[in-house]
Amino acid sequence: MSLSEKITELQAAGAAAANAAANSAELEEVRVQYLGRRAELPNLLRGVAELPPAERGAVGKAANEARKALEALIDQRAGRLAIEELEARLEQDRVDVTLPADPLPAVGRLHLITQTWREIEDIFLGLGYRVAEGPEVESVYYNFDALNHEATHPARAWTDTFYLSDEVLLRTHTSPMQVRSMEQQRPPIYIIVPGRVYRRDSDVTHTPQFHQVEGLAIDENITLADLKGTLQTFARAIFGPERNIRLRPHFFPFTEPSVEVDVSCFNCSGGVTAAGERCSICKGTGWLEILGSGMVDPNVLHFVKDSGYDPELVQGFAFGMGIERIAMLKYGVTDLRLLYDNDIRFLEQFA
Ligand code: DAH
């Protein structure tokens, strides 16, 4: 075989090997094999010196061109393989940011008070009530006067209530929204009013700020039986279908008659636990007080007579409950302050 035939053959073999290389690593092996220090083609070039002078020029040129052409082909192929490999890697490494993390990060949850607030709202929304919210900075008129509080009522004292001026205070209960709502809307009215209230009280069982839900239903032919049925339904919805309620006579300035409402204890039967001991939750009585209530006093309706609340034509009931109290009873929380300490170990228990 002549030298030039040999050159052509080596170039063709190198090109075929380069095209067959499946990846960059294989291609670099081909490069070493055909163009490296010990490869045949470059060595042929070195052998040109030994040729007869007449042949040197043509053979040397042919060998050099073959080497350059093979080098260019391998470079080109290397470039294409590099792009392919980068694309494959990008495809493989693609991050789907919508996939859930592993491990899942801890998710927060609603505070027990917020959770209970919403639970109470849901129950009354289901009974056809609307949710109304009122101002926390309230007038003496709506907080006391229009709710039929006597001038000497103890809650009016500055030692019990946060006053901002003689006429303005931080509301001591959510009841002021009774009169405010009736001023805004003609009967019938069925509302609940959740919100913050304030009292100058601070000890193991009282915090200066806490939460209440007020309820007000005014319509024609409303009786104490409607009040009892509504609160019975509420008690069963929030505490479980086995619960009963009882009404005890009481006094509130803005209801007549007034009652305190107890729910049957869910820790015992009639004050005695399954283990035969006196129940510590209801103190052996079998009942737990959950709220104050009563038939709306006609004296209150007189304040909103012009809005269509004629005590001769309509009547209704009202109730007010503490959200903290409901939450503590429902979840067995024994210390009110736990609700405000914000210790995550406590808060995360109520999933
Ligand atoms: N406002 C009363 C309180 O804070 C609770 C209450 C009692 C509200 C009887 C009512 C009610 O609507 O009828 O102690």
GROMACS .gro file of C-alpha atoms and ligand atoms in nm:
model
  365
    1MET     CA    1   0.000   0.000   0.000
    2SER     CA    2   0.138   0.335  -0.093
    3LEU     CA    3   0.189   0.598   0.173
    4SER     CA    4  -0.084   0.819   0.035
    5GLU     CA    5  -0.326   0.523   0.033
    6LYS     CA    6  -0.232   0.459   0.393
    7ILE     CA    7  -0.301   0.825   0.480
    8THR     CA    8  -0.643   0.813   0.319
    9GLU     CA    9  -0.725   0.488   0.497
   10LEU     CA   10  -0.619   0.623   0.840
   11GLN     CA   11  -0.821   0.943   0.790
   12ALA     CA   12  -1.129   0.740   0.693
   13ALA     CA   13  -1.088   0.503   0.988
   14GLY     CA   14  -1.044   0.796   1.228
   15ALA     CA   15  -1.352   0.972   1.090
   16ALA     CA   16  -1.561   0.654   1.123
   17ALA     CA   17  -1.443   0.601   1.481
   18ALA     CA   18  -1.515   0.966   1.567
   19ASN     CA   19  -1.867   0.941   1.426
   20ALA     CA   20  -1.926   0.616   1.616
   21ALA     CA   21  -1.818   0.765   1.951
   22ALA     CA   22  -2.129   0.774   2.167
   23ASN     CA   23  -2.007   1.040   2.410
   24SER     CA   24  -1.729   1.290   2.480
   25ALA     CA   25  -1.519   1.041   2.673
   26GLU     CA   26  -1.524   0.789   2.389
   27LEU     CA   27  -1.448   1.067   2.139
   28GLU     CA   28  -1.142   1.177   2.337
   29GLU     CA   29  -1.016   0.818   2.321
   30VAL     CA   30  -1.058   0.830   1.942
   31ARG     CA   31  -0.866   1.158   1.934
   32VAL     CA   32  -0.575   1.003   2.126
   33GLN     CA   33  -0.586   0.690   1.913
   34TYR     CA   34  -0.572   0.872   1.576
   35LEU     CA   35  -0.402   1.203   1.653
   36GLY     CA   36  -0.209   1.141   1.978
   37ARG     CA   37   0.166   1.121   2.025
   38ARG     CA   38   0.187   0.757   1.937
   39ALA     CA   39  -0.083   0.754   1.667
   40GLU     CA   40   0.002   0.641   1.314
   41LEU     CA   41  -0.102   0.951   1.119
   42PRO     CA   42   0.123   1.203   1.299
   43ASN     CA   43   0.402   0.946   1.291
   44LEU     CA   44   0.369   0.919   0.915
   45LEU     CA   45   0.440   1.290   0.902
   46ARG     CA   46   0.762   1.234   1.092
   47GLY     CA   47   0.849   0.955   0.844
   48VAL     CA   48   0.821   1.198   0.553
   49ALA     CA   49   1.179   1.307   0.616
   50GLU     CA   50   1.302   0.966   0.515
   51LEU     CA   51   1.125   0.975   0.179
   52PRO     CA   52   1.305   1.055  -0.145
   53PRO     CA   53   1.309   1.434  -0.176
   54ALA     CA   54   1.079   1.431  -0.480
   55GLU     CA   55   0.797   1.263  -0.286
   56ARG     CA   56   0.834   1.456   0.039
   57GLY     CA   57   0.631   1.761  -0.061
   58ALA     CA   58   0.318   1.582  -0.187
   59VAL     CA   59   0.306   1.315   0.083
   60GLY     CA   60   0.382   1.563   0.361
   61LYS     CA   61   0.107   1.793   0.238
   62ALA     CA   62  -0.142   1.504   0.209
   63ALA     CA   63  -0.062   1.376   0.559
   64ASN     CA   64  -0.087   1.722   0.711
   65GLU     CA   65  -0.420   1.790   0.543
   66ALA     CA   66  -0.555   1.453   0.653
   67ARG     CA   67  -0.451   1.525   1.012
   68LYS     CA   68  -0.612   1.870   1.001
   69ALA     CA   69  -0.932   1.739   0.847
   70LEU     CA   70  -0.962   1.463   1.107
   71GLU     CA   71  -0.889   1.712   1.384
   72ALA     CA   72  -1.162   1.946   1.254
   73LEU     CA   73  -1.410   1.659   1.229
   74ILE     CA   74  -1.335   1.547   1.584
   75ASP     CA   75  -1.365   1.905   1.716
   76GLN     CA   76  -1.697   1.948   1.543
   77ARG     CA   77  -1.826   1.618   1.677
   78ALA     CA   78  -1.698   1.711   2.024
   79GLY     CA   79  -1.894   2.035   2.010
   80ARG     CA   80  -2.213   1.857   1.915
   81LEU     CA   81  -2.171   1.590   2.182
   82ALA     CA   82  -2.104   1.858   2.446
   83ILE     CA   83  -2.432   2.031   2.361
   84GLU     CA   84  -2.625   1.703   2.364
   85GLU     CA   85  -2.475   1.605   2.695
   86LEU     CA   86  -2.550   1.945   2.852
   87GLU     CA   87  -2.910   1.923   2.735
   88ALA     CA   88  -2.944   1.574   2.875
   89ARG     CA   89  -2.801   1.689   3.207
   90LEU     CA   90  -3.033   1.991   3.224
   91GLU     CA   91  -3.327   1.768   3.151
   92GLN     CA   92  -3.222   1.524   3.420
   93ASP     CA   93  -3.143   1.786   3.683
   94ARG     CA   94  -3.458   1.986   3.628
   95VAL     CA   95  -3.610   2.091   3.964
   96ASP     CA   96  -3.986   2.076   3.993
   97VAL     CA   97  -4.054   2.350   4.245
   98THR     CA   98  -4.414   2.235   4.278
   99LEU     CA   99  -4.315   1.899   4.428
  100PRO     CA  100  -4.367   1.869   4.806
  101ALA     CA  101  -4.052   1.910   5.011
  102ASP     CA  102  -3.897   1.604   5.166
  103PRO     CA  103  -3.918   1.603   5.461
  104LEU     CA  104  -4.232   1.818   5.463
  105PRO     CA  105  -4.174   2.146   5.645
  106ALA     CA  106  -4.388   2.200   5.952
  107VAL     CA  107  -4.709   2.388   5.868
  108GLY     CA  108  -4.855   2.636   6.112
  109ARG     CA  109  -5.210   2.610   6.241
  110LEU     CA  110  -5.477   2.839   6.371
  111HIS     CA  111  -5.455   2.941   6.735
  112LEU     CA  112  -5.703   2.756   6.952
  113ILE     CA  113  -5.897   3.077   7.015
  114THR     CA  114  -5.927   3.155   6.643
  115GLN     CA  115  -6.022   2.795   6.573
  116THR     CA  116  -6.296   2.802   6.839
  117TRP     CA  117  -6.414   3.148   6.721
  118ARG     CA  118  -6.462   3.010   6.369
  119GLU     CA  119  -6.622   2.690   6.494
  120ILE     CA  120  -6.885   2.892   6.683
  121GLU     CA  121  -6.942   3.111   6.375
  122ASP     CA  122  -6.991   2.804   6.156
  123ILE     CA  123  -7.253   2.659   6.386
  124PHE     CA  124  -7.461   2.977   6.397
  125LEU     CA  125  -7.418   3.046   6.025
  126GLY     CA  126  -7.570   2.700   5.981
  127LEU     CA  127  -7.867   2.812   6.193
  128GLY     CA  128  -7.923   3.115   5.968
  129TYR     CA  129  -7.745   3.380   6.174
  130ARG     CA  130  -7.526   3.651   6.025
  131VAL     CA  131  -7.189   3.751   6.171
  132ALA     CA  132  -7.152   4.116   6.277
  133GLU     CA  133  -6.852   4.284   6.435
  134GLY     CA  134  -6.848   4.605   6.633
  135PRO     CA  135  -6.602   4.860   6.771
  136GLU     CA  136  -6.376   4.771   7.062
  137VAL     CA  137  -6.360   5.138   7.159
  138GLU     CA  138  -6.720   5.194   7.260
  139SER     CA  139  -6.939   5.462   7.412
  140VAL     CA  140  -7.081   5.439   7.761
  141TYR     CA  141  -7.417   5.472   7.591
  142TYR     CA  142  -7.397   5.147   7.393
  143ASN     CA  143  -7.193   4.956   7.651
  144PHE     CA  144  -7.415   5.037   7.952
  145ASP     CA  145  -7.698   5.290   7.912
  146ALA     CA  146  -7.881   5.139   7.616
  147LEU     CA  147  -7.837   4.797   7.774
  148ASN     CA  148  -8.045   4.906   8.071
  149HIS     CA  149  -7.761   4.921   8.325
  150GLU     CA  150  -7.852   5.122   8.633
  151ALA     CA  151  -7.638   5.424   8.716
  152THR     CA  152  -7.499   5.231   9.011
  153HIS     CA  153  -7.414   4.910   8.825
  154PRO     CA  154  -7.072   4.795   8.954
  155ALA     CA  155  -6.928   4.728   8.603
  156ARG     CA  156  -6.951   5.103   8.537
  157ALA     CA  157  -6.682   5.172   8.797
  158TRP     CA  158  -6.341   5.285   8.666
  159THR     CA  159  -6.186   5.015   8.884
  160ASP     CA  160  -6.362   4.750   8.669
  161THR     CA  161  -6.354   4.907   8.323
  162PHE     CA  162  -6.091   5.078   8.106
  163TYR     CA  163  -6.218   5.431   8.039
  164LEU     CA  164  -6.068   5.651   7.769
  165SER     CA  165  -6.283   5.945   7.881
  166ASP     CA  166  -6.607   5.991   8.076
  167GLU     CA  167  -6.807   5.882   7.772
  168VAL     CA  168  -6.571   5.640   7.595
  169LEU     CA  169  -6.436   5.306   7.712
  170LEU     CA  170  -6.297   4.973   7.593
  171ARG     CA  171  -6.608   4.758   7.561
  172THR     CA  172  -6.653   4.521   7.853
  173HIS     CA  173  -6.867   4.280   7.649
  174THR     CA  174  -6.989   4.226   7.292
  175SER     CA  175  -7.348   4.310   7.397
  176PRO     CA  176  -7.330   4.676   7.275
  177MET     CA  177  -7.371   4.541   6.922
  178GLN     CA  178  -7.728   4.441   7.013
  179VAL     CA  179  -7.848   4.801   7.001
  180ARG     CA  180  -7.605   4.907   6.726
  181SER     CA  181  -7.729   4.626   6.499
  182MET     CA  182  -8.094   4.694   6.568
  183GLU     CA  183  -8.040   5.061   6.481
  184GLN     CA  184  -7.906   4.951   6.143
  185GLN     CA  185  -8.155   4.680   6.055
  186ARG     CA  186  -8.526   4.634   6.097
  187PRO     CA  187  -8.658   4.309   6.249
  188PRO     CA  188  -8.630   4.019   6.214
  189ILE     CA  189  -8.265   4.003   6.312
  190TYR     CA  190  -8.048   3.700   6.380
  191ILE     CA  191  -7.684   3.787   6.446
  192ILE     CA  192  -7.381   3.674   6.636
  193VAL     CA  193  -7.103   3.912   6.733
  194PRO     CA  194  -6.758   3.768   6.798
  195GLY     CA  195  -6.481   3.995   6.924
  196ARG     CA  196  -6.239   4.117   7.187
  197VAL     CA  197  -6.353   4.262   7.516
  198TYR     CA  198  -6.164   4.429   7.801
  199ARG     CA  199  -6.189   4.432   8.178
  200ARG     CA  200  -5.962   4.543   8.458
  201ASP     CA  201  -5.909   4.189   8.579
  202SER     CA  202  -5.587   3.994   8.589
  203ASP     CA  203  -5.537   3.669   8.777
  204VAL     CA  204  -5.517   3.295   8.716
  205THR     CA  205  -5.863   3.279   8.562
  206HIS     CA  206  -5.891   3.632   8.414
  207THR     CA  207  -5.696   3.826   8.153
  208PRO     CA  208  -5.757   4.199   8.087
  209GLN     CA  209  -5.844   4.117   7.727
  210PHE     CA  210  -6.049   3.815   7.621
  211HIS     CA  211  -6.303   3.710   7.360
  212GLN     CA  212  -6.679   3.677   7.354
  213VAL     CA  213  -6.952   3.584   7.111
  214GLU     CA  214  -7.280   3.767   7.152
  215GLY     CA  215  -7.601   3.636   7.001
  216LEU     CA  216  -7.925   3.819   6.927
  217ALA     CA  217  -8.248   3.690   6.776
  218ILE     CA  218  -8.550   3.920   6.740
  219ASP     CA  219  -8.864   3.820   6.556
  220GLU     CA  220  -9.233   3.775   6.614
  221ASN     CA  221  -9.344   3.506   6.858
  222ILE     CA  222  -9.002   3.425   7.000
  223THR     CA  223  -9.015   3.248   7.334
  224LEU     CA  224  -8.781   3.104   7.594
  225ALA     CA  225  -8.836   2.768   7.423
  226ASP     CA  226  -8.667   2.904   7.109
  227LEU     CA  227  -8.376   3.020   7.323
  228LYS     CA  228  -8.343   2.677   7.482
  229GLY     CA  229  -8.371   2.490   7.153
  230THR     CA  230  -8.112   2.713   6.987
  231LEU     CA  231  -7.860   2.681   7.268
  232GLN     CA  232  -7.925   2.307   7.297
  233THR     CA  233  -7.844   2.273   6.929
  234PHE     CA  234  -7.533   2.484   6.974
  235ALA     CA  235  -7.413   2.285   7.276
  236ARG     CA  236  -7.451   1.956   7.090
  237ALA     CA  237  -7.280   2.090   6.780
  238ILE     CA  238  -6.976   2.211   6.969
  239PHE     CA  239  -6.950   1.960   7.254
  240GLY     CA  240  -7.107   1.646   7.106
  241PRO     CA  241  -7.452   1.494   7.047
  242GLU     CA  242  -7.483   1.347   7.399
  243ARG     CA  243  -7.488   1.687   7.566
  244ASN     CA  244  -7.788   1.838   7.739
  245ILE     CA  245  -7.832   2.190   7.871
  246ARG     CA  246  -8.018   2.335   8.166
  247LEU     CA  247  -8.123   2.692   8.239
  248ARG     CA  248  -8.075   2.847   8.583
  249PRO     CA  249  -8.241   3.175   8.681
  250HIS     CA  250  -7.996   3.465   8.698
  251PHE     CA  251  -7.982   3.842   8.652
  252PHE     CA  252  -7.854   4.054   8.364
  253PRO     CA  253  -7.964   4.417   8.321
  254PHE     CA  254  -8.061   4.373   7.954
  255THR     CA  255  -8.257   4.046   7.967
  256GLU     CA  256  -8.576   3.955   8.150
  257PRO     CA  257  -8.600   3.680   8.248
  258SER     CA  258  -8.228   3.606   8.254
  259VAL     CA  259  -8.070   3.265   8.275
  260GLU     CA  260  -7.732   3.107   8.304
  261VAL     CA  261  -7.689   2.807   8.079
  262ASP     CA  262  -7.506   2.492   8.183
  263VAL     CA  263  -7.403   2.200   7.964
  264SER     CA  264  -7.395   1.847   8.101
  265CYS     CA  265  -7.038   1.753   8.200
  266PHE     CA  266  -6.850   1.547   7.944
  267ASN     CA  267  -6.610   1.401   8.194
  268CYS     CA  268  -6.859   1.218   8.415
  269SER     CA  269  -7.215   1.112   8.465
  270GLY     CA  270  -7.405   1.316   8.721
  271GLY     CA  271  -7.083   1.434   8.885
  272VAL     CA  272  -6.929   1.086   8.927
  273THR     CA  273  -6.649   0.965   8.697
  274ALA     CA  274  -6.632   0.618   8.542
  275ALA     CA  275  -6.377   0.533   8.812
  276GLY     CA  276  -6.640   0.614   9.076
  277GLU     CA  277  -6.477   0.937   9.188
  278ARG     CA  278  -6.615   1.288   9.229
  279CYS     CA  279  -6.561   1.466   8.899
  280SER     CA  280  -6.301   1.741   8.932
  281ILE     CA  281  -6.409   1.924   8.617
  282CYS     CA  282  -6.770   1.994   8.718
  283LYS     CA  283  -6.687   1.968   9.090
  284GLY     CA  284  -6.933   1.684   9.130
  285THR     CA  285  -7.235   1.878   9.002
  286GLY     CA  286  -7.263   1.712   8.659
  287TRP     CA  287  -7.300   2.056   8.495
  288LEU     CA  288  -7.065   2.318   8.347
  289GLU     CA  289  -7.165   2.682   8.305
  290ILE     CA  290  -7.114   2.794   7.945
  291LEU     CA  291  -7.293   3.124   7.897
  292GLY     CA  292  -7.538   3.394   8.004
  293SER     CA  293  -7.866   3.447   7.824
  294GLY     CA  294  -8.222   3.563   7.849
  295MET     CA  295  -8.519   3.721   7.678
  296VAL     CA  296  -8.434   4.070   7.555
  297ASP     CA  297  -8.567   4.322   7.807
  298PRO     CA  298  -8.842   4.547   7.658
  299ASN     CA  299  -8.646   4.840   7.807
  300VAL     CA  300  -8.368   4.768   7.558
  301LEU     CA  301  -8.613   4.750   7.266
  302HIS     CA  302  -8.746   5.092   7.367
  303PHE     CA  303  -8.410   5.241   7.266
  304VAL     CA  304  -8.462   5.113   6.908
  305LYS     CA  305  -8.837   5.153   6.882
  306ASP     CA  306  -8.792   5.396   6.592
  307SER     CA  307  -8.605   5.127   6.397
  308GLY     CA  308  -8.911   4.900   6.408
  309TYR     CA  309  -8.849   4.716   6.736
  310ASP     CA  310  -9.182   4.775   6.906
  311PRO     CA  311  -9.178   4.559   7.223
  312GLU     CA  312  -9.551   4.503   7.174
  313LEU     CA  313  -9.486   4.341   6.833
  314VAL     CA  314  -9.148   4.171   6.850
  315GLN     CA  315  -8.942   3.998   7.112
  316GLY     CA  316  -8.634   3.787   7.122
  317PHE     CA  317  -8.347   3.638   7.311
  318ALA     CA  318  -7.980   3.721   7.357
  319PHE     CA  319  -7.683   3.527   7.480
  320GLY     CA  320  -7.316   3.586   7.544
  321MET     CA  321  -7.035   3.336   7.581
  322GLY     CA  322  -6.661   3.350   7.639
  323ILE     CA  323  -6.458   3.196   7.358
  324GLU     CA  324  -6.172   3.107   7.594
  325ARG     CA  325  -6.414   2.932   7.825
  326ILE     CA  326  -6.567   2.725   7.542
  327ALA     CA  327  -6.219   2.633   7.413
  328MET     CA  328  -6.094   2.535   7.759
  329LEU     CA  329  -6.398   2.319   7.830
  330LYS     CA  330  -6.391   2.155   7.488
  331TYR     CA  331  -6.019   2.079   7.485
  332GLY     CA  332  -5.959   2.027   7.857
  333VAL     CA  333  -5.727   2.326   7.897
  334THR     CA  334  -5.691   2.386   8.270
  335ASP     CA  335  -5.501   2.717   8.277
  336LEU     CA  336  -5.628   3.022   8.087
  337ARG     CA  337  -5.276   3.165   8.060
  338LEU     CA  338  -5.165   2.875   7.838
  339LEU     CA  339  -5.376   3.033   7.563
  340TYR     CA  340  -5.160   3.347   7.571
  341ASP     CA  341  -4.811   3.215   7.650
  342ASN     CA  342  -4.765   3.112   7.285
  343ASP     CA  343  -4.561   2.807   7.375
  344ILE     CA  344  -4.553   2.610   7.051
  345ARG     CA  345  -4.558   2.278   7.241
  346PHE     CA  346  -4.898   2.374   7.378
  347LEU     CA  347  -5.039   2.540   7.066
  348GLU     CA  348  -4.962   2.261   6.820
  349GLN     CA  349  -5.165   2.001   7.009
  350PHE     CA  350  -5.505   2.099   6.877
  351ALA     CA  351  -5.493   1.974   6.518
  352DAH     N1  352  -7.269   4.049   7.843
  352DAH     C1  353  -7.267   3.950   7.948
  352DAH     C2  354  -7.129   3.944   8.011
  352DAH     O1  355  -7.035   3.988   7.953
  352DAH     C3  356  -7.299   3.814   7.890
  352DAH     C4  357  -7.441   3.806   7.847
  352DAH     C5  358  -7.538   3.764   7.937
  352DAH     C6  359  -7.479   3.842   7.721
  352DAH     C7  360  -7.669   3.753   7.900
  352DAH     C8  361  -7.610   3.832   7.681
  352DAH     C9  362  -7.705   3.788   7.774
  352DAH     O2  363  -7.653   3.864   7.561
  352DAH     O3  364  -7.834   3.779   7.737
  352DAH     O4  365  -7.117   3.891   8.118
   0.00000   0.00000   0.00000
